[in-house]
Short mmCIF file of C-alpha atoms in Angstrom, two decimals:
data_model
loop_
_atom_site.label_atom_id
_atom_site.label_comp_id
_atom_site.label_asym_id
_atom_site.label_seq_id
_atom_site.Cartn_x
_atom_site.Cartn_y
_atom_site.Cartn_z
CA UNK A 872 -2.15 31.10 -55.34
CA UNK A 873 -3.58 33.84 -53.50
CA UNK A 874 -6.55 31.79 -52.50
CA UNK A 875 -4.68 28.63 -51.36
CA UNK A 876 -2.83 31.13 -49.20
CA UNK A 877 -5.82 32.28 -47.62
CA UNK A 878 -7.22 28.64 -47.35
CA UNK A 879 -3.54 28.23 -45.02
CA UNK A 880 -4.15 31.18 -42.91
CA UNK A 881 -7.56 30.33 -42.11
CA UNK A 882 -6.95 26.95 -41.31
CA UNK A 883 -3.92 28.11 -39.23
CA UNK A 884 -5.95 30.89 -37.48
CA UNK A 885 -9.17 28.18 -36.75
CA UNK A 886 -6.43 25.78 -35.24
CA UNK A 887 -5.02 28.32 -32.70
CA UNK A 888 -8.70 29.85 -31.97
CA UNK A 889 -9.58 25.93 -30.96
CA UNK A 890 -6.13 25.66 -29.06
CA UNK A 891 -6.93 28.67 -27.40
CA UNK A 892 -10.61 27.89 -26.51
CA UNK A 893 -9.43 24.49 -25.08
CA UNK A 894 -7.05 25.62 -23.20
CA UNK A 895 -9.11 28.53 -21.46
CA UNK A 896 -12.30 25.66 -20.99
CA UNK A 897 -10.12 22.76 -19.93
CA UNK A 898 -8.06 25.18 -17.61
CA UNK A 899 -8.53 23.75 -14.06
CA UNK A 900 -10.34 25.98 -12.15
CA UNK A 901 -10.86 23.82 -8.81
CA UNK A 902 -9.22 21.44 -6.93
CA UNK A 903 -10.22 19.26 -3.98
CA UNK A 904 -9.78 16.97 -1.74
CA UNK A 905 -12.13 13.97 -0.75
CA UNK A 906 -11.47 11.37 1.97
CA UNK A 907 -12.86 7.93 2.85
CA UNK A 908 -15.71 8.08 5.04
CA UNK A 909 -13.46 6.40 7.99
CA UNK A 910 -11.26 9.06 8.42
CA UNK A 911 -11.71 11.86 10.61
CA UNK A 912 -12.70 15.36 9.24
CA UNK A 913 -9.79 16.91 7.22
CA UNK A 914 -9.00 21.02 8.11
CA UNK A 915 -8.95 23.38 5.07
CA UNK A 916 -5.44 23.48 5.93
CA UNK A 917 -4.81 20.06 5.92
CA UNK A 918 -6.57 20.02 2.07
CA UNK A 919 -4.38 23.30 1.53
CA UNK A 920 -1.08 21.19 2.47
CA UNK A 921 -2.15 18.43 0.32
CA UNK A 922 -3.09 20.51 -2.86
CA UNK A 923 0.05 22.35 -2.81
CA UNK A 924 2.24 19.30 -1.88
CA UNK A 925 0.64 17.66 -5.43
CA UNK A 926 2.00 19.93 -8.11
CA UNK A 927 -1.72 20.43 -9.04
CA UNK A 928 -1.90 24.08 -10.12
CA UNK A 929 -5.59 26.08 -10.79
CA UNK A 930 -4.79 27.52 -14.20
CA UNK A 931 -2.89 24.31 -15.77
CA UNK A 932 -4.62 22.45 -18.30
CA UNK A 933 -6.35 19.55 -17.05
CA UNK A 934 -5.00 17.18 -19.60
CA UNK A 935 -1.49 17.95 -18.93
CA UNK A 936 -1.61 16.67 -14.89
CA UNK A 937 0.33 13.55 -14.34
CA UNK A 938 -1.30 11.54 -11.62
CA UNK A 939 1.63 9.75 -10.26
CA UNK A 940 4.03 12.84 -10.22
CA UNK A 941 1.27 14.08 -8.08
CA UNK A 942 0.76 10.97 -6.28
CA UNK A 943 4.50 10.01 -5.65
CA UNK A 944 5.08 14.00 -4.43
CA UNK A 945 1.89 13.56 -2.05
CA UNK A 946 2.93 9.79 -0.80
CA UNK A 947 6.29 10.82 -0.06
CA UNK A 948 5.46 14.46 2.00
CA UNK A 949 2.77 12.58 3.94
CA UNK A 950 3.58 9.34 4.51
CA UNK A 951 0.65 8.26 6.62
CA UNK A 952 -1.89 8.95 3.49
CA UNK A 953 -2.69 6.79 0.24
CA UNK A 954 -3.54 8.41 -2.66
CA UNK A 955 -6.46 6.39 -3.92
CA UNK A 956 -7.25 8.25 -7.31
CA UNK A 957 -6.79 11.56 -9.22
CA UNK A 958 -10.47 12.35 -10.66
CA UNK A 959 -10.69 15.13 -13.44
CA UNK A 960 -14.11 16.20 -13.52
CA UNK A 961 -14.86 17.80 -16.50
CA UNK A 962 -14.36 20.95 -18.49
CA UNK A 963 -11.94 22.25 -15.35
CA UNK A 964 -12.57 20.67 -11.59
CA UNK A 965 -9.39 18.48 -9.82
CA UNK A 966 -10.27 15.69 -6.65
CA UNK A 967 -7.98 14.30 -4.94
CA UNK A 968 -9.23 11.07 -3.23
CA UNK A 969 -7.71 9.84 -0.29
CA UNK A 970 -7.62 8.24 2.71
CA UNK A 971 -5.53 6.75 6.25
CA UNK A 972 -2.86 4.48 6.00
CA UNK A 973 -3.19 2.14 8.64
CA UNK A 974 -0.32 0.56 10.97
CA UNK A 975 0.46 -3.53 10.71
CA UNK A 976 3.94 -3.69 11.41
CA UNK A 977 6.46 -2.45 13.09
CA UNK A 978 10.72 -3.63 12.83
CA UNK A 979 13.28 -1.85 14.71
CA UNK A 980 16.05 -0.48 12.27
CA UNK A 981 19.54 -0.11 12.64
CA UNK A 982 20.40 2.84 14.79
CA UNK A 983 17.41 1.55 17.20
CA UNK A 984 14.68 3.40 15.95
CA UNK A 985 11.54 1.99 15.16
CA UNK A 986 9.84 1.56 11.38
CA UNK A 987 5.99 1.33 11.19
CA UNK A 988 4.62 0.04 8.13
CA UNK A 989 0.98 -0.59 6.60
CA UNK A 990 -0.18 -3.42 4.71
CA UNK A 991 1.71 -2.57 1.78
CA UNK A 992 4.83 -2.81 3.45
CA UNK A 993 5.28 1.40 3.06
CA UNK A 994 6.89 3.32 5.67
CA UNK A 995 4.46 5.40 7.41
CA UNK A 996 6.68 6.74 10.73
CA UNK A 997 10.17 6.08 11.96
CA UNK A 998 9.57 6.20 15.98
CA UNK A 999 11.64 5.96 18.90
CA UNK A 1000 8.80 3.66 20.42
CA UNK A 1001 6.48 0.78 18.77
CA UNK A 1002 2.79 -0.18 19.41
CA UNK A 1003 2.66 -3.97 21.18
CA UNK A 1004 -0.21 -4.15 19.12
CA UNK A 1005 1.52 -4.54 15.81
CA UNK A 1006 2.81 -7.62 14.20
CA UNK A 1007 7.40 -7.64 14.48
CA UNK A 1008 8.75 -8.32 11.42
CA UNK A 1009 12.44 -10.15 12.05
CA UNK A 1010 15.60 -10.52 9.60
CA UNK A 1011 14.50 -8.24 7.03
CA UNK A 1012 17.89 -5.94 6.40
CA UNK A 1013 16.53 -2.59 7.27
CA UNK A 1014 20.02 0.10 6.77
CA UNK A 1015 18.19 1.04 4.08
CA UNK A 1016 14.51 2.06 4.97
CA UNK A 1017 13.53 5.30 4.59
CA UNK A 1018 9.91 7.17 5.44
CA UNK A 1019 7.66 7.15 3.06
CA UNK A 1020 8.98 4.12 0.80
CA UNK A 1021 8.55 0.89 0.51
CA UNK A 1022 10.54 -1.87 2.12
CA UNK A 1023 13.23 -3.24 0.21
CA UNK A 1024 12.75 -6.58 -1.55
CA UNK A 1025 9.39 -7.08 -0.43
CA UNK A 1026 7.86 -9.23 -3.16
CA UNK A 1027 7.53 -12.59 -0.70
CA UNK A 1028 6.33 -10.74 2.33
CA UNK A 1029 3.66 -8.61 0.42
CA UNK A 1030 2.70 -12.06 -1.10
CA UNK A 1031 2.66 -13.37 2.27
CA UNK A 1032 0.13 -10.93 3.27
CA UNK A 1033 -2.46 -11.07 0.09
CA UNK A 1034 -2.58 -15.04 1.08
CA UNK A 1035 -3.53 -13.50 5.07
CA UNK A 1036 -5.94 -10.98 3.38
CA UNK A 1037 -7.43 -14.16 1.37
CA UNK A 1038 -8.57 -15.33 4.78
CA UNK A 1039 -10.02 -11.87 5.77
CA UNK A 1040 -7.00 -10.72 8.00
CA UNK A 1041 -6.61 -7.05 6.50
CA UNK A 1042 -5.15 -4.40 8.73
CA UNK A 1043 -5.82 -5.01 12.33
CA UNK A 1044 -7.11 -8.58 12.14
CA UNK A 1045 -3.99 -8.93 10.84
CA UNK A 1046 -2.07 -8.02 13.83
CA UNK A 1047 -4.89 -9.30 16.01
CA UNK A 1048 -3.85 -12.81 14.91
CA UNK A 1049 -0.20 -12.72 13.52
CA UNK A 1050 2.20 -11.51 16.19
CA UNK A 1051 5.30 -11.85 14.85
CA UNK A 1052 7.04 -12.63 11.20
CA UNK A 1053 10.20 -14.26 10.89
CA UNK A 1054 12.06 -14.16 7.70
CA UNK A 1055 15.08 -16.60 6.96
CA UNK A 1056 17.08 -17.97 4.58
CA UNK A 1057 14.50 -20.93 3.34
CA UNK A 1058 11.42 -20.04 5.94
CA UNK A 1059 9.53 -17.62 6.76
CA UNK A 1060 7.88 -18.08 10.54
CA UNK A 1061 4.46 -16.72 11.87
CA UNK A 1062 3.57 -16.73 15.17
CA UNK A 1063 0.13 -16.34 16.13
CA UNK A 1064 -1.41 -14.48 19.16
CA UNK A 1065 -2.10 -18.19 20.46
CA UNK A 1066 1.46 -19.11 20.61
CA UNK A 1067 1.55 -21.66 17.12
CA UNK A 1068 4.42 -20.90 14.84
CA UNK A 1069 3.24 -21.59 11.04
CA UNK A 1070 6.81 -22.46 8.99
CA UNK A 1071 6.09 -21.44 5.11
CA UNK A 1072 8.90 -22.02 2.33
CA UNK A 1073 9.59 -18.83 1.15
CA UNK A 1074 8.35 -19.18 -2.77
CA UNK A 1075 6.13 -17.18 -5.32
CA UNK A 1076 3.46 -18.90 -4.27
CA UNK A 1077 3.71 -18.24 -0.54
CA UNK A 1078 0.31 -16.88 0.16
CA UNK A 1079 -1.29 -20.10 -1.33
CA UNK A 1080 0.71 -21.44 1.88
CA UNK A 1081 -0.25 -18.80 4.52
CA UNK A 1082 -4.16 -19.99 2.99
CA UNK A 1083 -3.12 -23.55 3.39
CA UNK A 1084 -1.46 -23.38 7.27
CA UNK A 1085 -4.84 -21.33 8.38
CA UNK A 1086 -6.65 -23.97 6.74
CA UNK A 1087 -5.48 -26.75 8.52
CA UNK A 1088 -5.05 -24.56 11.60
CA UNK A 1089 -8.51 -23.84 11.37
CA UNK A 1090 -10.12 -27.01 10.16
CA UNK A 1091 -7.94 -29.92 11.21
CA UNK A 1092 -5.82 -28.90 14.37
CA UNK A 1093 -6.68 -30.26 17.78
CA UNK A 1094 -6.92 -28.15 20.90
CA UNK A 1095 -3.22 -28.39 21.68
CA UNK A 1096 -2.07 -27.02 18.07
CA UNK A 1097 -3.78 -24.68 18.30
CA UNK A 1098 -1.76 -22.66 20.82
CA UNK A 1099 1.06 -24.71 20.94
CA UNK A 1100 4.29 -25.98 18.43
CA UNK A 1101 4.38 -25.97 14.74
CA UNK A 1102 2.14 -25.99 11.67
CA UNK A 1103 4.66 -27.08 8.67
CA UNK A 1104 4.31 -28.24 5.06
CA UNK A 1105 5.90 -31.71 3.78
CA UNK A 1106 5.55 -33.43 0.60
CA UNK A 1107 2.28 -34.93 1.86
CA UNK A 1108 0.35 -31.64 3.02
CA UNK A 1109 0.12 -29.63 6.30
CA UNK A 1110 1.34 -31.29 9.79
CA UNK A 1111 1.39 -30.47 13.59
CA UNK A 1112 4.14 -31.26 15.78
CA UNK A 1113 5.75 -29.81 19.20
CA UNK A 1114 8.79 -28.34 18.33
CA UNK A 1115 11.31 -28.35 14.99
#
């Protein structure tokens, strides 16, 4: 009996000795932050904000973080970053990789402000101005935007814009072509830089359509439609005409 008990305490003793030893090893003893090479030289104060912001803590074990409590706390105090990944770097080092949202969009908002939002339809700044660079988005109910979120019932537009970024129009080439979108009850509208309007049905498969209307755009439009009247879908494929 004696010896069993001893067996117990010994086993009880190694399991808090490894317990211990793992936590003291796997306690995170650095924590950094790395950005994308296209973004301009971050302070030690800016990496300071950004640390603190995250919930990361030197001391805390480094199996006990939770990378979108940190992500979601960072996203939402600084709007204008992405959190690309979390990295543990083992037995006890933290980085933070991140980098610069950029600016598509921009729709004005109820009480006349202005909401600019990046390719992933997320709320970067609420402005009392708007860049004429940006693409308008129009009829998109917007009393309930708020920094640092994403746009309400988004699912068609942020299909919308994977079709676009099929054809290689990702950020600014976005914008560089698209001037405008339009969304309605049964249509979403794109006007380009060259003055065509592109009418898509709003469905699931609505960037296979945005792919489809540059296609024909690109490959099968004369010199007229392409900066003039309407690109539109019928039961027989993609059409140009002057005016709806």
């Amino acid at each position: 009996m004696r010896k069993r008990l001893w067996i117990i305490l010994g086993i009880v003793v190694a399991i808090a000795f490894i317990a211990v030893m793992s936590y003291c090893v796997f306690s995170i003893g650095k924590i950094d932050v790395d950005t994308t090479v296209d973004m301009a030289v971050m302070t030690k104060e800016e990496k300071s904000e950004i640390i603190e912001i995250s919930g990361i803590r030197k001391g805390k074990n480094i199996f006990a973080i939770d990378e979108n409590i940190a992500k979601s706390n960072i996203e939402l105090s600084m709007p204008t970053l992405k959190v690309i990944s979390i990295e543990r770097a083992f037995p006890n080092i933290v980085y933070i990789h991140v980098t610069r949202r950029t600016p598509v969009f921009w729709m004005l908002l109820d009480g006349g402000k202005y909401a600019i939002l990046d390719r992933e339809l997320k709320i970067i700044e609420i402005s009392d101005v708007y860049d004429t660079s940006l693409t308008q988005i129009v009829g998109v109910k917007a009393e309930s935007v708020a920094l640092g979120e994403i746009l309400p019932d988004s699912k068609v537009l942020l299909n919308l814009i994977k079709g676009a970024e099929t054809n290689s129009f990702i950020n600014a080439r976005f914008s560089a072509f698209y001037r405008k979108v339009v969304v309605e009850e049964n249509y979403i509208y794109l006007t380009s830089n060259t003055g065509v309007i592109f009418q898509l049905p709003i469905s699931q498969n609505i960037n296979e359509s945005v792919t489809g209307s540059y296609g024909y755009y690109l490959n099968n439009a004369s010199e007229r439609g392409r900066n003039s009247g309407y690109i539109y879908l019928d039961e027989y494929g993609w059409y140009w005409k002057e005016s709806l």
